[in-house]
PDB file of C-alpha atoms in Angstrom:
ATOM      1  CA  VAL A  29       6.485  22.047 -23.479  1.00 63.00           C
ATOM      2  CA  GLY A  30       5.523  20.877 -19.995  1.00 69.00           C
ATOM      3  CA  PRO A  31       6.289  17.617 -18.204  1.00 71.00           C
ATOM      4  CA  ARG A  32       4.601  14.549 -19.617  1.00 79.00           C
ATOM      5  CA  HIS A  33       1.783  12.871 -17.722  1.00 86.00           C
ATOM      6  CA  PHE A  34       0.323   9.428 -18.325  1.00 93.00           C
ATOM      7  CA  PRO A  35      -3.051   8.222 -17.025  1.00 94.00           C
ATOM      8  CA  GLY A  36      -3.467   4.803 -15.448  1.00 95.00           C
ATOM      9  CA  THR A  37      -6.856   3.323 -14.577  1.00 95.00           C
ATOM     10  CA  ALA A  38      -7.906   0.156 -12.778  1.00 94.00           C
ATOM     11  CA  THR A  39     -11.194  -1.097 -11.358  1.00 93.00           C
ATOM     12  CA  VAL A  40     -12.003  -3.431  -8.489  1.00 92.00           C
ATOM     13  CA  LEU A  41     -15.269  -5.020  -7.374  1.00 89.00           C
ATOM     14  CA  VAL A  42     -15.607  -4.488  -3.634  1.00 85.00           C
ATOM     15  CA  LEU A  43     -17.741  -7.180  -2.043  1.00 73.00           C
ATOM     16  CA  ASN A  44     -18.235  -6.997   1.693  1.00 60.00           C
ATOM     17  CA  ALA A  45     -19.841 -10.237   2.803  1.00 54.00           C
ATOM     18  CA  ASN A  46     -18.857  -9.659   6.439  1.00 52.00           C
ATOM     19  CA  ASP A  47     -20.332  -7.253   8.960  1.00 47.00           C
ATOM     20  CA  PRO A  48     -20.662  -3.735   7.640  1.00 45.00           C
ATOM     21  CA  ALA A  49     -17.666  -1.850   8.993  1.00 46.00           C
ATOM     22  CA  GLY A  50     -16.105  -5.143  10.096  1.00 46.00           C
ATOM     23  CA  SER A  51     -13.051  -4.897   7.888  1.00 47.00           C
ATOM     24  CA  ILE A  52     -11.840  -1.583   9.277  1.00 47.00           C
ATOM     25  CA  LEU A  53     -12.805  -2.242  12.901  1.00 45.00           C
ATOM     26  CA  SER A  54     -11.052  -5.599  12.997  1.00 49.00           C
ATOM     27  CA  ARG A  55      -7.806  -3.905  12.032  1.00 49.00           C
ATOM     28  CA  PHE A  56      -8.050  -1.923  15.269  1.00 44.00           C
ATOM     29  CA  GLY A  57      -8.887  -5.029  17.306  1.00 48.00           C
ATOM     30  CA  LEU A  58     -12.426  -3.959  18.195  1.00 44.00           C
ATOM     31  CA  ALA A  59     -14.895  -6.646  19.161  1.00 41.00           C
ATOM     32  CA  GLY A  60     -17.597  -7.871  16.814  1.00 46.00           C
ATOM     33  CA  ASP A  61     -20.411  -6.497  18.977  1.00 46.00           C
ATOM     34  CA  VAL A  62     -18.933  -3.001  18.594  1.00 46.00           C
ATOM     35  CA  ALA A  63     -18.908  -3.458  14.833  1.00 45.00           C
ATOM     36  CA  ALA A  64     -22.512  -4.644  14.942  1.00 49.00           C
ATOM     37  CA  GLY A  65     -23.427  -1.599  17.004  1.00 50.00           C
ATOM     38  CA  ALA A  66     -21.852   0.655  14.405  1.00 47.00           C
ATOM     39  CA  SER A  67     -23.787  -0.961  11.558  1.00 46.00           C
ATOM     40  CA  GLY A  68     -27.015  -0.867  13.522  1.00 51.00           C
ATOM     41  CA  GLY A  69     -26.861   2.798  14.391  1.00 53.00           C
ATOM     42  CA  GLY A  70     -24.725   2.479  17.511  1.00 53.00           C
ATOM     43  CA  PRO A  71     -22.124   4.941  18.784  1.00 51.00           C
ATOM     44  CA  LEU A  72     -19.913   4.424  15.719  1.00 51.00           C
ATOM     45  CA  GLY A  73     -22.752   4.609  13.212  1.00 50.00           C
ATOM     46  CA  ASN A  74     -22.086   8.253  12.415  1.00 50.00           C
ATOM     47  CA  VAL A  75     -18.399   7.609  11.828  1.00 49.00           C
ATOM     48  CA  LEU A  76     -18.727   4.674   9.426  1.00 46.00           C
ATOM     49  CA  LYS A  77     -21.372   5.804   6.957  1.00 54.00           C
ATOM     50  CA  SER A  78     -21.441   2.634   4.819  1.00 67.00           C
ATOM     51  CA  PRO A  79     -19.364  -0.484   4.136  1.00 80.00           C
ATOM     52  CA  LEU A  80     -18.375   0.768   0.668  1.00 83.00           C
ATOM     53  CA  GLU A  81     -17.303   4.147   2.002  1.00 86.00           C
ATOM     54  CA  THR A  82     -15.111   2.368   4.525  1.00 86.00           C
ATOM     55  CA  GLU A  83     -13.468   0.310   1.780  1.00 88.00           C
ATOM     56  CA  LEU A  84     -12.824   3.461  -0.262  1.00 90.00           C
ATOM     57  CA  LYS A  85     -10.984   4.936   2.720  1.00 90.00           C
ATOM     58  CA  ILE A  86      -8.874   1.806   3.082  1.00 90.00           C
ATOM     59  CA  LEU A  87      -7.982   1.786  -0.632  1.00 91.00           C
ATOM     60  CA  SER A  88      -6.590   5.321  -0.430  1.00 92.00           C
ATOM     61  CA  SER A  89      -5.117   5.058   3.080  1.00 94.00           C
ATOM     62  CA  ARG A  90      -1.506   6.005   3.713  1.00 95.00           C
ATOM     63  CA  ASP A  91      -0.801   2.501   4.999  1.00 94.00           C
ATOM     64  CA  VAL A  92      -1.757   0.993   1.644  1.00 95.00           C
ATOM     65  CA  LEU A  93       0.028   3.716  -0.346  1.00 96.00           C
ATOM     66  CA  GLY A  94       3.151   3.234   1.789  1.00 96.00           C
ATOM     67  CA  GLU A  95       3.361  -0.417   0.745  1.00 96.00           C
ATOM     68  CA  VAL A  96       2.985   0.662  -2.895  1.00 96.00           C
ATOM     69  CA  VAL A  97       5.826   3.180  -2.501  1.00 96.00           C
ATOM     70  CA  ASP A  98       8.073   0.470  -1.038  1.00 95.00           C
ATOM     71  CA  SER A  99       7.244  -2.188  -3.631  1.00 94.00           C
ATOM     72  CA  LEU A 100       7.670   0.096  -6.662  1.00 94.00           C
ATOM     73  CA  GLY A 101      10.645   2.076  -5.337  1.00 94.00           C
ATOM     74  CA  LEU A 102       8.798   5.386  -5.633  1.00 96.00           C
ATOM     75  CA  GLN A 103      11.019   7.287  -3.230  1.00 97.00           C
ATOM     76  CA  ALA A 104      13.148   7.764  -6.344  1.00 96.00           C
ATOM     77  CA  ARG A 105      11.713   9.992  -9.079  1.00 94.00           C
ATOM     78  CA  VAL A 106      13.474   9.940 -12.444  1.00 94.00           C
ATOM     79  CA  ASP A 107      13.988  13.433 -13.851  1.00 92.00           C
ATOM     80  CA  GLU A 108      16.280  12.457 -16.752  1.00 92.00           C
ATOM     81  CA  PRO A 109      15.785  10.496 -18.921  1.00 91.00           C
ATOM     82  CA  ARG A 110      12.063  10.714 -18.225  1.00 85.00           C
ATOM     83  CA  THR A 111      11.280   7.614 -20.293  1.00 85.00           C
ATOM     84  CA  LEU A 112      12.775   5.319 -17.613  1.00 90.00           C
ATOM     85  CA  THR A 113      11.063   4.060 -14.478  1.00 91.00           C
ATOM     86  CA  PRO A 114      12.756   4.307 -11.058  1.00 93.00           C
ATOM     87  CA  ARG A 115      13.426   0.561 -10.907  1.00 92.00           C
ATOM     88  CA  ARG A 116      15.301   0.686 -14.219  1.00 94.00           C
ATOM     89  CA  LEU A 117      17.908   2.848 -12.493  1.00 96.00           C
ATOM     90  CA  VAL A 118      17.663   2.080  -8.761  1.00 96.00           C
ATOM     91  CA  ALA A 119      17.438  -1.538  -7.614  1.00 95.00           C
ATOM     92  CA  GLY A 120      17.069  -0.732  -3.925  1.00 93.00           C
ATOM     93  CA  ALA A 121      18.027   1.680  -1.201  1.00 95.00           C
ATOM     94  CA  SER A 122      18.462   2.078   2.532  1.00 95.00           C
ATOM     95  CA  TYR A 123      16.991   5.537   3.025  1.00 96.00           C
ATOM     96  CA  LEU A 124      17.261   7.727   6.081  1.00 95.00           C
ATOM     97  CA  PRO A 125      14.002   7.851   8.069  1.00 92.00           C
ATOM     98  CA  SER A 126      13.417  11.472   7.107  1.00 94.00           C
ATOM     99  CA  PHE A 127      15.222  13.880   4.796  1.00 95.00           C
ATOM    100  CA  ARG A 128      14.626  16.827   2.531  1.00 94.00           C
ATOM    101  CA  LYS A 129      14.000  16.263  -1.161  1.00 95.00           C
ATOM    102  CA  ARG A 130      17.291  16.037  -3.012  1.00 95.00           C
ATOM    103  CA  THR A 131      18.139  15.846  -6.720  1.00 95.00           C
ATOM    104  CA  VAL A 132      21.241  13.830  -7.577  1.00 95.00           C
ATOM    105  CA  THR A 133      23.016  13.429 -10.919  1.00 95.00           C
ATOM    106  CA  PHE A 134      24.783  10.136 -11.654  1.00 96.00           C
ATOM    107  CA  THR A 135      27.585  10.129 -14.228  1.00 95.00           C
ATOM    108  CA  ARG A 136      29.472   7.233 -15.750  1.00 95.00           C
ATOM    109  CA  GLY A 137      33.229   7.584 -15.574  1.00 92.00           C
ATOM    110  CA  ALA A 138      36.298   5.566 -16.483  1.00 84.00           C
ATOM    111  CA  GLY A 139      35.910   1.825 -16.137  1.00 87.00           C
ATOM    112  CA  GLY A 140      32.107   2.032 -16.321  1.00 91.00           C
ATOM    113  CA  THR A 141      31.640   3.069 -12.695  1.00 94.00           C
ATOM    114  CA  TYR A 142      29.219   5.796 -11.629  1.00 95.00           C
ATOM    115  CA  THR A 143      29.686   8.740  -9.308  1.00 94.00           C
ATOM    116  CA  ALA A 144      26.921  10.831  -7.768  1.00 93.00           C
ATOM    117  CA  ASP A 145      26.652  14.434  -6.645  1.00 88.00           C
ATOM    118  CA  GLY A 146      27.273  14.342  -2.922  1.00 76.00           C
ATOM    119  CA  GLY A 147      28.094  10.637  -3.122  1.00 74.00           C
ATOM    120  CA  ALA A 148      31.047   8.881  -1.586  1.00 76.00           C
ATOM    121  CA  GLY A 149      33.166   6.902  -4.041  1.00 81.00           C
ATOM    122  CA  ALA A 150      32.066   5.226  -7.253  1.00 89.00           C
ATOM    123  CA  ALA A 151      30.102   2.075  -7.991  1.00 93.00           C
ATOM    124  CA  PRO A 152      29.484  -0.096 -11.054  1.00 94.00           C
ATOM    125  CA  PRO A 153      25.952  -1.046 -12.144  1.00 95.00           C
ATOM    126  CA  GLY A 154      24.516  -3.181  -9.343  1.00 95.00           C
ATOM    127  CA  GLY A 155      26.771  -1.511  -6.756  1.00 95.00           C
ATOM    128  CA  GLU A 156      25.940   0.831  -3.884  1.00 94.00           C
ATOM    129  CA  ILE A 157      26.687   4.519  -3.461  1.00 94.00           C
ATOM    130  CA  ALA A 158      26.330   6.358  -0.150  1.00 93.00           C
ATOM    131  CA  ILE A 159      24.662   9.741  -0.714  1.00 93.00           C
ATOM    132  CA  ALA A 160      24.865  12.306   2.051  1.00 90.00           C
ATOM    133  CA  GLY A 161      21.478  13.248   3.444  1.00 91.00           C
ATOM    134  CA  VAL A 162      19.686  10.433   1.581  1.00 94.00           C
ATOM    135  CA  GLY A 163      21.161   7.032   2.477  1.00 94.00           C
ATOM    136  CA  ARG A 164      22.702   4.155   0.535  1.00 94.00           C
ATOM    137  CA  VAL A 165      21.451   3.670  -3.014  1.00 95.00           C
ATOM    138  CA  ARG A 166      22.009   0.473  -4.998  1.00 96.00           C
ATOM    139  CA  LEU A 167      22.110   0.980  -8.757  1.00 96.00           C
ATOM    140  CA  ALA A 168      20.258  -1.349 -11.106  1.00 96.00           C
ATOM    141  CA  ALA A 169      22.351  -3.973 -12.835  1.00 94.00           C
ATOM    142  CA  GLY A 170      22.019  -2.179 -16.122  1.00 77.00           C
ATOM    143  CA  PRO A 171      22.487  -1.355 -18.837  1.00 91.00           C
ATOM    144  CA  LEU A 172      22.371   2.200 -17.516  1.00 95.00           C
ATOM    145  CA  PRO A 173      22.543   5.471 -19.460  1.00 95.00           C
ATOM    146  CA  GLU A 174      25.773   7.450 -19.390  1.00 95.00           C
ATOM    147  CA  ARG A 175      24.125  10.126 -17.269  1.00 95.00           C
ATOM    148  CA  PHE A 176      20.854  10.243 -15.335  1.00 96.00           C
ATOM    149  CA  ARG A 177      19.263  12.479 -12.730  1.00 96.00           C
ATOM    150  CA  ILE A 178      17.034  11.326  -9.864  1.00 96.00           C
ATOM    151  CA  THR A 179      15.129  13.220  -7.183  1.00 96.00           C
ATOM    152  CA  PHE A 180      14.945  11.326  -3.881  1.00 97.00           C
ATOM    153  CA  LEU A 181      12.030  11.826  -1.479  1.00 97.00           C
ATOM    154  CA  ASP A 182      11.606  10.586   2.053  1.00 96.00           C
ATOM    155  CA  ARG A 183       8.853   8.003   2.521  1.00 97.00           C
ATOM    156  CA  GLU A 184       6.162  10.355   3.830  1.00 97.00           C
ATOM    157  CA  ASP A 185       6.692  12.813   0.968  1.00 97.00           C
ATOM    158  CA  ALA A 186       6.559   9.956  -1.558  1.00 97.00           C
ATOM    159  CA  ILE A 187       3.263   8.740  -0.080  1.00 97.00           C
ATOM    160  CA  THR A 188       1.819  12.265  -0.233  1.00 97.00           C
ATOM    161  CA  ARG A 189       2.918  12.569  -3.862  1.00 95.00           C
ATOM    162  CA  ILE A 190       0.989   9.414  -4.808  1.00 96.00           C
ATOM    163  CA  ASP A 191      -1.999  10.472  -2.724  1.00 96.00           C
ATOM    164  CA  ASP A 192      -2.180  13.770  -4.618  1.00 95.00           C
ATOM    165  CA  ARG A 193      -2.184  11.954  -7.980  1.00 95.00           C
ATOM    166  CA  LEU A 194      -4.590   9.140  -7.093  1.00 96.00           C
ATOM    167  CA  GLN A 195      -8.369   9.325  -7.290  1.00 95.00           C
ATOM    168  CA  VAL A 196     -10.515   6.535  -5.823  1.00 94.00           C
ATOM    169  CA  GLU A 197     -14.182   6.824  -6.734  1.00 93.00           C
ATOM    170  CA  LYS A 198     -17.323   4.703  -6.690  1.00 91.00           C
ATOM    171  CA  GLN A 199     -18.560   3.987 -10.206  1.00 89.00           C
ATOM    172  CA  GLY A 200     -21.813   2.216  -9.435  1.00 82.00           C
ATOM    173  CA  GLY A 201     -22.942  -0.581  -7.191  1.00 82.00           C
ATOM    174  CA  GLU A 202     -19.805  -2.015  -5.603  1.00 86.00           C
ATOM    175  CA  LEU A 203     -17.480  -1.156  -8.495  1.00 91.00           C
ATOM    176  CA  VAL A 204     -14.615   1.194  -7.603  1.00 94.00           C
ATOM    177  CA  GLU A 205     -12.314   2.922 -10.089  1.00 95.00           C
ATOM    178  CA  LEU A 206      -8.762   4.093  -9.384  1.00 96.00           C
ATOM    179  CA  ASP A 207      -7.226   6.801 -11.574  1.00 96.00           C
ATOM    180  CA  TYR A 208      -3.559   7.707 -11.288  1.00 96.00           C
ATOM    181  CA  THR A 209      -1.413  10.163 -13.224  1.00 94.00           C
ATOM    182  CA  GLY A 210       2.259   9.186 -13.489  1.00 91.00           C
ATOM    183  CA  PRO A 211       5.400  10.601 -15.086  1.00 86.00           C
ATOM    184  CA  ASP A 212       5.839   7.506 -17.284  1.00 88.00           C
ATOM    185  CA  SER A 213       3.436   5.015 -18.821  1.00 90.00           C
ATOM    186  CA  VAL A 214       4.752   2.002 -16.883  1.00 92.00           C
ATOM    187  CA  THR A 215       4.458   3.565 -13.417  1.00 93.00           C
ATOM    188  CA  ALA A 216       1.055   5.019 -14.325  1.00 94.00           C
ATOM    189  CA  ALA A 217      -0.196   1.478 -14.937  1.00 94.00           C
ATOM    190  CA  GLU A 218       1.647  -0.123 -12.014  1.00 95.00           C
ATOM    191  CA  VAL A 219       0.439   2.159  -9.211  1.00 96.00           C
ATOM    192  CA  PRO A 220      -3.354   1.546  -9.380  1.00 96.00           C
ATOM    193  CA  ASN A 221      -2.780  -2.186  -9.876  1.00 96.00           C
ATOM    194  CA  ALA A 222      -0.393  -2.271  -6.902  1.00 96.00           C
ATOM    195  CA  VAL A 223      -2.918  -0.403  -4.722  1.00 96.00           C
ATOM    196  CA  ILE A 224      -5.556  -3.013  -5.539  1.00 95.00           C
ATOM    197  CA  ALA A 225      -3.125  -5.892  -4.905  1.00 95.00           C
ATOM    198  CA  VAL A 226      -2.194  -4.551  -1.454  1.00 94.00           C
ATOM    199  CA  TYR A 227      -5.853  -3.902  -0.626  1.00 93.00           C
ATOM    200  CA  LEU A 228      -6.970  -7.410  -1.637  1.00 92.00           C
ATOM    201  CA  GLU A 229      -4.187  -9.015   0.383  1.00 91.00           C
ATOM    202  CA  ARG A 230      -5.228  -7.031   3.444  1.00 87.00           C
ATOM    203  CA  ARG A 231      -8.865  -7.987   2.920  1.00 84.00           C
ATOM    204  CA  ARG A 232      -7.945 -11.665   2.737  1.00 84.00           C
ATOM    205  CA  THR A 233      -6.078 -11.353   6.032  1.00 76.00           C
ATOM    206  CA  VAL A 234      -8.999  -9.522   7.653  1.00 65.00           C
ATOM    207  CA  ASP A 235     -11.561 -12.021   6.342  1.00 55.00           C
ATOM    208  CA  ARG A 236      -9.520 -14.977   7.578  1.00 52.00           C
ATOM    209  CA  GLY A 237      -9.317 -13.413  11.035  1.00 49.00           C
ATOM    210  CA  GLN A 238     -13.045 -12.738  11.163  1.00 50.00           C
ATOM    211  CA  ASN A 239     -13.906 -16.248   9.996  1.00 49.00           C
ATOM    212  CA  ALA A 240     -11.621 -17.759  12.638  1.00 53.00           C
ATOM    213  CA  ARG A 241     -13.337 -15.737  15.381  1.00 54.00           C
ATOM    214  CA  ARG A 242     -16.763 -16.769  14.101  1.00 54.00           C
ATOM    215  CA  LEU A 243     -15.715 -20.413  14.070  1.00 54.00           C
ATOM    216  CA  GLU A 244     -14.564 -20.156  17.706  1.00 58.00           C
ATOM    217  CA  PHE A 245     -17.875 -18.520  18.629  1.00 58.00           C
ATOM    218  CA  LEU A 246     -19.911 -21.252  16.913  1.00 60.00           C
ATOM    219  CA  GLU A 247     -17.837 -24.003  18.507  1.00 59.00           C
ATOM    220  CA  ALA A 248     -18.399 -22.473  21.939  1.00 65.00           C
ATOM    221  CA  LYS A 249     -22.141 -22.236  21.241  1.00 58.00           C
ATOM    222  CA  ALA A 250     -22.191 -25.864  20.082  1.00 62.00           C
ATOM    223  CA  ASP A 251     -20.469 -27.011  23.286  1.00 59.00           C
ATOM    224  CA  SER A 252     -22.929 -24.987  25.361  1.00 61.00           C
ATOM    225  CA  ALA A 253     -25.923 -26.440  23.493  1.00 57.00           C
ATOM    226  CA  ALA A 254     -24.592 -29.974  23.910  1.00 56.00           C
ATOM    227  CA  GLY A 255     -24.259 -29.408  27.659  1.00 58.00           C
ATOM    228  CA  GLU A 256     -27.884 -28.255  27.855  1.00 59.00           C
ATOM    229  CA  LEU A 257     -29.159 -31.246  25.867  1.00 59.00           C
ATOM    230  CA  TYR A 258     -27.186 -33.769  27.855  1.00 60.00           C
ATOM    231  CA  PRO A 259     -26.907 -32.397  31.420  1.00 58.00           C
ATOM    232  CA  ARG A 260     -24.680 -34.210  33.823  1.00 55.00           C
ATOM    233  CA  THR A 261     -26.619 -36.159  36.513  1.00 51.00           C
ATOM    234  CA  ALA A 262     -25.302 -36.292  40.044  1.00 50.00           C
ATOM    235  CA  ALA A 263     -24.897 -39.766  41.590  1.00 51.00           C
ATOM    236  CA  SER A 264     -27.615 -40.548  44.179  1.00 48.00           C
ATOM    237  CA  SER A 265     -27.457 -42.830  47.184  1.00 48.00           C
ATOM    238  CA  THR A 266     -30.132 -44.276  49.424  1.00 50.00           C
ATOM    239  CA  ILE A 267     -29.942 -45.193  53.071  1.00 47.00           C
TER     240      ILE A 267
END
């Protein structure tokens, strides 16, 4: 009777071997001593309650969800036929920065080309159609159904839609579970996995940056220690 909903679940083991709060602070370019102050009860201690809580916030952040929207093409929502995912119908698009939600029906005409409500001209599968108030939409290569209906959302609305359907919760220890409810079984499985993939890539970048800074610090300390062990002696002369 109502719209179909499919659950998708994924889990990720969050290990934070770096400074507590280091991953989030490094993204804002804050120095390591500030991060240490936060973990040791400094001025930021009340903001960052725990390393795991920080990672939970990153997992569900709009930055991460925005990358998921872009990679899965979720600014397009398939209304008919509901069994198809957005990428089965739309291969790509150049959307306007901001626009109101708009539902567009695509219909196959003579010669196998498709026209769209509010669209300019016709395009074959794999071709582009300019849709007023939305942008330029490139159809998938096919095969495509004779008629399909898609609702287009601007990027911020698409991110909010995922955020409303995604739950990120601690399951025990450092295990985190992501639960997402999608309109089709494929997207329901893809979204939580894509969130984890984006998160892990960002963590690798953060960890590499932190390790590089630590290496520079240790090298500087080693040079300083070597100078203390082997001090330079000034040349002396006697008359």
